[in-house]
Amino acid sequence: MATENIEISGAGEQETAPTAIAEPETETLAATATATADASATAEAAPETVTETETETLSATAAAAPRVRTYPIAPGVRLNVRSGPGTNYRIVRVLPEGTTVPIYCQRPGETITGPYGTSNIWDCIANSQYVSDAYVRTGSDGYVAPRCS
């Protein structure tokens, strides 16, 4: 974890505070990190007064932000996205080849055999949108995200 010197107006002192700059796991996180780096560079160019309350709020917000990883679907597959964890649920949309999907949570459902084995785990990729884990390269035969509630 890196540290950053923050000058507090009127105190004439600098405090060292931890910053939450982590190595990005996805393109989305990389874009966020770039935007954060750009904002940091701008802040260094024009010093800004940060109050103690603002620092605490920013730290709490960064710590509470969930990290959602994305995973690729099997190559050469157009994957059906369903409204629930099974083939008896309606198809909501179809993902094109080469898509990566976020996994917000996972739940058990119908057992499916696909390129990555046989699994009853279904990945929630959006609100009421599920894909079989047997078609998603998570690198695990088990759960990689919290169970859906």
PDB file of C-alpha atoms in Angstrom:
ATOM      1  CA  MET A   1       0.000   0.000   0.000  1.00  0.00           C
ATOM      2  CA  ALA A   2       1.329   3.424  -0.936  1.00  0.00           C
ATOM      3  CA  THR A   3       1.244   6.504   1.279  1.00  0.00           C
ATOM      4  CA  GLU A   4       0.441  10.026   0.310  1.00  0.00           C
ATOM      5  CA  ASN A   5       1.314  13.293   2.034  1.00  0.00           C
ATOM      6  CA  ILE A   6      -1.733  15.470   2.606  1.00  0.00           C
ATOM      7  CA  GLU A   7      -1.317  19.076   3.697  1.00  0.00           C
ATOM      8  CA  ILE A   8      -4.008  20.256   6.072  1.00  0.00           C
ATOM      9  CA  SER A   9      -4.773  23.961   5.797  1.00  0.00           C
ATOM     10  CA  GLY A  10      -3.701  26.112   8.715  1.00  0.00           C
ATOM     11  CA  ALA A  11      -1.695  23.385  10.417  1.00  0.00           C
ATOM     12  CA  GLY A  12       1.446  23.793   8.289  1.00  0.00           C
ATOM     13  CA  GLU A  13       2.121  20.078   8.792  1.00  0.00           C
ATOM     14  CA  GLN A  14       1.813  17.065   6.582  1.00  0.00           C
ATOM     15  CA  GLU A  15       0.122  13.842   7.534  1.00  0.00           C
ATOM     16  CA  THR A  16       0.788  10.530   5.851  1.00  0.00           C
ATOM     17  CA  ALA A  17      -2.365   8.635   4.951  1.00  0.00           C
ATOM     18  CA  PRO A  18      -2.687   5.271   3.210  1.00  0.00           C
ATOM     19  CA  THR A  19      -4.096   5.320  -0.281  1.00  0.00           C
ATOM     20  CA  ALA A  20      -6.049   2.510  -1.866  1.00  0.00           C
ATOM     21  CA  ILE A  21      -4.179   2.162  -5.141  1.00  0.00           C
ATOM     22  CA  ALA A  22      -4.149  -1.513  -6.057  1.00  0.00           C
ATOM     23  CA  GLU A  23      -3.036  -3.327  -9.166  1.00  0.00           C
ATOM     24  CA  PRO A  24      -6.165  -3.538 -11.380  1.00  0.00           C
ATOM     25  CA  GLU A  25      -7.675  -6.954 -12.096  1.00  0.00           C
ATOM     26  CA  THR A  26      -9.872  -5.869 -15.002  1.00  0.00           C
ATOM     27  CA  GLU A  27     -10.013  -3.278 -17.727  1.00  0.00           C
ATOM     28  CA  THR A  28     -12.713  -1.465 -15.746  1.00  0.00           C
ATOM     29  CA  LEU A  29     -10.479  -1.257 -12.712  1.00  0.00           C
ATOM     30  CA  ALA A  30      -7.562  -0.187 -14.910  1.00  0.00           C
ATOM     31  CA  ALA A  31      -9.618   2.728 -16.222  1.00  0.00           C
ATOM     32  CA  THR A  32     -10.551   3.668 -12.654  1.00  0.00           C
ATOM     33  CA  ALA A  33      -6.908   3.514 -11.581  1.00  0.00           C
ATOM     34  CA  THR A  34      -5.906   5.686 -14.543  1.00  0.00           C
ATOM     35  CA  ALA A  35      -8.577   8.231 -13.659  1.00  0.00           C
ATOM     36  CA  THR A  36      -7.393   8.149 -10.032  1.00  0.00           C
ATOM     37  CA  ALA A  37      -3.777   8.638 -11.126  1.00  0.00           C
ATOM     38  CA  ASP A  38      -4.792  11.529 -13.377  1.00  0.00           C
ATOM     39  CA  ALA A  39      -6.756  13.103 -10.521  1.00  0.00           C
ATOM     40  CA  SER A  40      -3.749  12.659  -8.206  1.00  0.00           C
ATOM     41  CA  ALA A  41      -1.453  14.330 -10.728  1.00  0.00           C
ATOM     42  CA  THR A  42      -3.877  17.240 -11.019  1.00  0.00           C
ATOM     43  CA  ALA A  43      -4.122  17.489  -7.226  1.00  0.00           C
ATOM     44  CA  GLU A  44      -0.325  17.615  -6.946  1.00  0.00           C
ATOM     45  CA  ALA A  45      -0.131  20.365  -9.543  1.00  0.00           C
ATOM     46  CA  ALA A  46      -2.697  22.479  -7.661  1.00  0.00           C
ATOM     47  CA  PRO A  47      -2.610  21.744  -3.898  1.00  0.00           C
ATOM     48  CA  GLU A  48      -6.029  21.482  -2.369  1.00  0.00           C
ATOM     49  CA  THR A  49      -7.100  21.734   1.248  1.00  0.00           C
ATOM     50  CA  VAL A  50      -8.562  18.469   2.575  1.00  0.00           C
ATOM     51  CA  THR A  51     -10.289  18.441   5.923  1.00  0.00           C
ATOM     52  CA  GLU A  52      -9.942  15.563   8.359  1.00  0.00           C
ATOM     53  CA  THR A  53     -13.636  14.700   7.932  1.00  0.00           C
ATOM     54  CA  GLU A  54     -13.276  14.543   4.128  1.00  0.00           C
ATOM     55  CA  THR A  55     -10.239  12.267   4.480  1.00  0.00           C
ATOM     56  CA  GLU A  56     -12.148   9.902   6.784  1.00  0.00           C
ATOM     57  CA  THR A  57     -15.137   9.848   4.409  1.00  0.00           C
ATOM     58  CA  LEU A  58     -12.931   9.101   1.383  1.00  0.00           C
ATOM     59  CA  SER A  59     -11.112   6.309   3.230  1.00  0.00           C
ATOM     60  CA  ALA A  60     -14.374   4.720   4.394  1.00  0.00           C
ATOM     61  CA  THR A  61     -15.851   4.890   0.883  1.00  0.00           C
ATOM     62  CA  ALA A  62     -12.791   3.254  -0.703  1.00  0.00           C
ATOM     63  CA  ALA A  63     -12.775   0.477   1.883  1.00  0.00           C
ATOM     64  CA  ALA A  64     -16.499  -0.250   1.414  1.00  0.00           C
ATOM     65  CA  ALA A  65     -16.398  -0.418  -2.402  1.00  0.00           C
ATOM     66  CA  PRO A  66     -16.830  -4.055  -3.500  1.00  0.00           C
ATOM     67  CA  ARG A  67     -14.394  -5.503  -6.002  1.00  0.00           C
ATOM     68  CA  VAL A  68     -16.100  -7.507  -8.696  1.00  0.00           C
ATOM     69  CA  ARG A  69     -13.859  -9.653 -10.886  1.00  0.00           C
ATOM     70  CA  THR A  70     -14.619 -10.423 -14.490  1.00  0.00           C
ATOM     71  CA  TYR A  71     -14.083 -13.782 -16.189  1.00  0.00           C
ATOM     72  CA  PRO A  72     -14.038 -14.865 -19.859  1.00  0.00           C
ATOM     73  CA  ILE A  73     -16.682 -17.159 -21.296  1.00  0.00           C
ATOM     74  CA  ALA A  74     -15.529 -20.217 -23.226  1.00  0.00           C
ATOM     75  CA  PRO A  75     -13.950 -19.439 -26.628  1.00  0.00           C
ATOM     76  CA  GLY A  76     -16.192 -19.883 -29.650  1.00  0.00           C
ATOM     77  CA  VAL A  77     -19.354 -19.869 -27.516  1.00  0.00           C
ATOM     78  CA  ARG A  78     -22.374 -17.605 -27.790  1.00  0.00           C
ATOM     79  CA  LEU A  79     -23.754 -17.964 -24.276  1.00  0.00           C
ATOM     80  CA  ASN A  80     -27.414 -17.819 -23.278  1.00  0.00           C
ATOM     81  CA  VAL A  81     -28.121 -15.548 -20.305  1.00  0.00           C
ATOM     82  CA  ARG A  82     -31.171 -16.724 -18.381  1.00  0.00           C
ATOM     83  CA  SER A  83     -33.529 -15.138 -15.857  1.00  0.00           C
ATOM     84  CA  GLY A  84     -32.744 -17.850 -13.284  1.00  0.00           C
ATOM     85  CA  PRO A  85     -30.321 -20.712 -12.537  1.00  0.00           C
ATOM     86  CA  GLY A  86     -31.499 -23.301 -15.070  1.00  0.00           C
ATOM     87  CA  THR A  87     -32.398 -23.966 -18.705  1.00  0.00           C
ATOM     88  CA  ASN A  88     -36.104 -23.889 -17.794  1.00  0.00           C
ATOM     89  CA  TYR A  89     -35.781 -20.099 -17.223  1.00  0.00           C
ATOM     90  CA  ARG A  90     -36.323 -17.756 -20.160  1.00  0.00           C
ATOM     91  CA  ILE A  91     -33.374 -16.470 -22.225  1.00  0.00           C
ATOM     92  CA  VAL A  92     -32.831 -12.782 -21.421  1.00  0.00           C
ATOM     93  CA  ARG A  93     -30.067 -12.191 -23.976  1.00  0.00           C
ATOM     94  CA  VAL A  94     -27.186 -13.958 -25.735  1.00  0.00           C
ATOM     95  CA  LEU A  95     -23.544 -13.034 -25.064  1.00  0.00           C
ATOM     96  CA  PRO A  96     -21.298 -12.879 -28.145  1.00  0.00           C
ATOM     97  CA  GLU A  97     -18.052 -14.835 -28.438  1.00  0.00           C
ATOM     98  CA  GLY A  98     -15.110 -13.372 -26.527  1.00  0.00           C
ATOM     99  CA  THR A  99     -17.223 -11.730 -23.820  1.00  0.00           C
ATOM    100  CA  THR A 100     -16.016 -11.347 -20.245  1.00  0.00           C
ATOM    101  CA  VAL A 101     -18.606 -11.297 -17.472  1.00  0.00           C
ATOM    102  CA  PRO A 102     -18.640  -9.939 -13.924  1.00  0.00           C
ATOM    103  CA  ILE A 103     -19.736 -12.409 -11.258  1.00  0.00           C
ATOM    104  CA  TYR A 104     -21.616 -10.577  -8.522  1.00  0.00           C
ATOM    105  CA  CYS A 105     -22.793 -13.715  -6.735  1.00  0.00           C
ATOM    106  CA  GLN A 106     -23.373 -17.414  -7.393  1.00  0.00           C
ATOM    107  CA  ARG A 107     -26.143 -19.886  -6.584  1.00  0.00           C
ATOM    108  CA  PRO A 108     -26.844 -23.571  -7.097  1.00  0.00           C
ATOM    109  CA  GLY A 109     -29.231 -24.611  -9.842  1.00  0.00           C
ATOM    110  CA  GLU A 110     -29.561 -27.071 -12.698  1.00  0.00           C
ATOM    111  CA  THR A 111     -26.457 -29.179 -13.358  1.00  0.00           C
ATOM    112  CA  ILE A 112     -24.883 -28.325 -16.739  1.00  0.00           C
ATOM    113  CA  THR A 113     -21.946 -29.842 -18.635  1.00  0.00           C
ATOM    114  CA  GLY A 114     -19.840 -27.395 -20.631  1.00  0.00           C
ATOM    115  CA  PRO A 115     -16.263 -26.698 -21.761  1.00  0.00           C
ATOM    116  CA  TYR A 116     -15.092 -26.205 -18.154  1.00  0.00           C
ATOM    117  CA  GLY A 117     -16.676 -29.351 -16.719  1.00  0.00           C
ATOM    118  CA  THR A 118     -19.969 -30.239 -15.084  1.00  0.00           C
ATOM    119  CA  SER A 119     -21.381 -27.843 -12.513  1.00  0.00           C
ATOM    120  CA  ASN A 120     -24.601 -26.883 -10.761  1.00  0.00           C
ATOM    121  CA  ILE A 121     -23.212 -23.384 -10.042  1.00  0.00           C
ATOM    122  CA  TRP A 122     -24.852 -20.454 -11.819  1.00  0.00           C
ATOM    123  CA  ASP A 123     -23.180 -17.037 -11.983  1.00  0.00           C
ATOM    124  CA  CYS A 124     -25.245 -13.875 -11.516  1.00  0.00           C
ATOM    125  CA  ILE A 125     -23.822 -11.386 -14.034  1.00  0.00           C
ATOM    126  CA  ALA A 126     -26.513  -8.705 -13.601  1.00  0.00           C
ATOM    127  CA  ASN A 127     -29.837  -8.317 -11.820  1.00  0.00           C
ATOM    128  CA  SER A 128     -31.799 -11.547 -12.520  1.00  0.00           C
ATOM    129  CA  GLN A 129     -29.314 -12.602 -15.238  1.00  0.00           C
ATOM    130  CA  TYR A 130     -27.532 -15.956 -14.872  1.00  0.00           C
ATOM    131  CA  VAL A 131     -25.064 -18.049 -16.880  1.00  0.00           C
ATOM    132  CA  SER A 132     -23.874 -21.565 -16.155  1.00  0.00           C
ATOM    133  CA  ASP A 133     -20.464 -21.634 -14.470  1.00  0.00           C
ATOM    134  CA  ALA A 134     -19.548 -24.574 -16.750  1.00  0.00           C
ATOM    135  CA  TYR A 135     -19.140 -21.989 -19.551  1.00  0.00           C
ATOM    136  CA  VAL A 136     -17.142 -19.400 -17.551  1.00  0.00           C
ATOM    137  CA  ARG A 137     -13.372 -19.758 -16.980  1.00  0.00           C
ATOM    138  CA  THR A 138     -13.115 -18.987 -13.269  1.00  0.00           C
ATOM    139  CA  GLY A 139     -10.149 -21.300 -12.648  1.00  0.00           C
ATOM    140  CA  SER A 140     -12.113 -23.127  -9.942  1.00  0.00           C
ATOM    141  CA  ASP A 141     -14.632 -25.949  -9.658  1.00  0.00           C
ATOM    142  CA  GLY A 142     -16.205 -24.205  -6.660  1.00  0.00           C
ATOM    143  CA  TYR A 143     -17.610 -20.854  -5.707  1.00  0.00           C
ATOM    144  CA  VAL A 144     -15.482 -17.766  -6.522  1.00  0.00           C
ATOM    145  CA  ALA A 145     -18.029 -15.167  -5.399  1.00  0.00           C
ATOM    146  CA  PRO A 146     -20.492 -14.893  -2.506  1.00  0.00           C
ATOM    147  CA  ARG A 147     -23.715 -16.899  -2.657  1.00  0.00           C
ATOM    148  CA  CYS A 148     -26.713 -14.968  -3.924  1.00  0.00           C
ATOM    149  CA  SER A 149     -29.237 -14.148  -1.246  1.00  0.00           C
TER     150      SER A 149
END
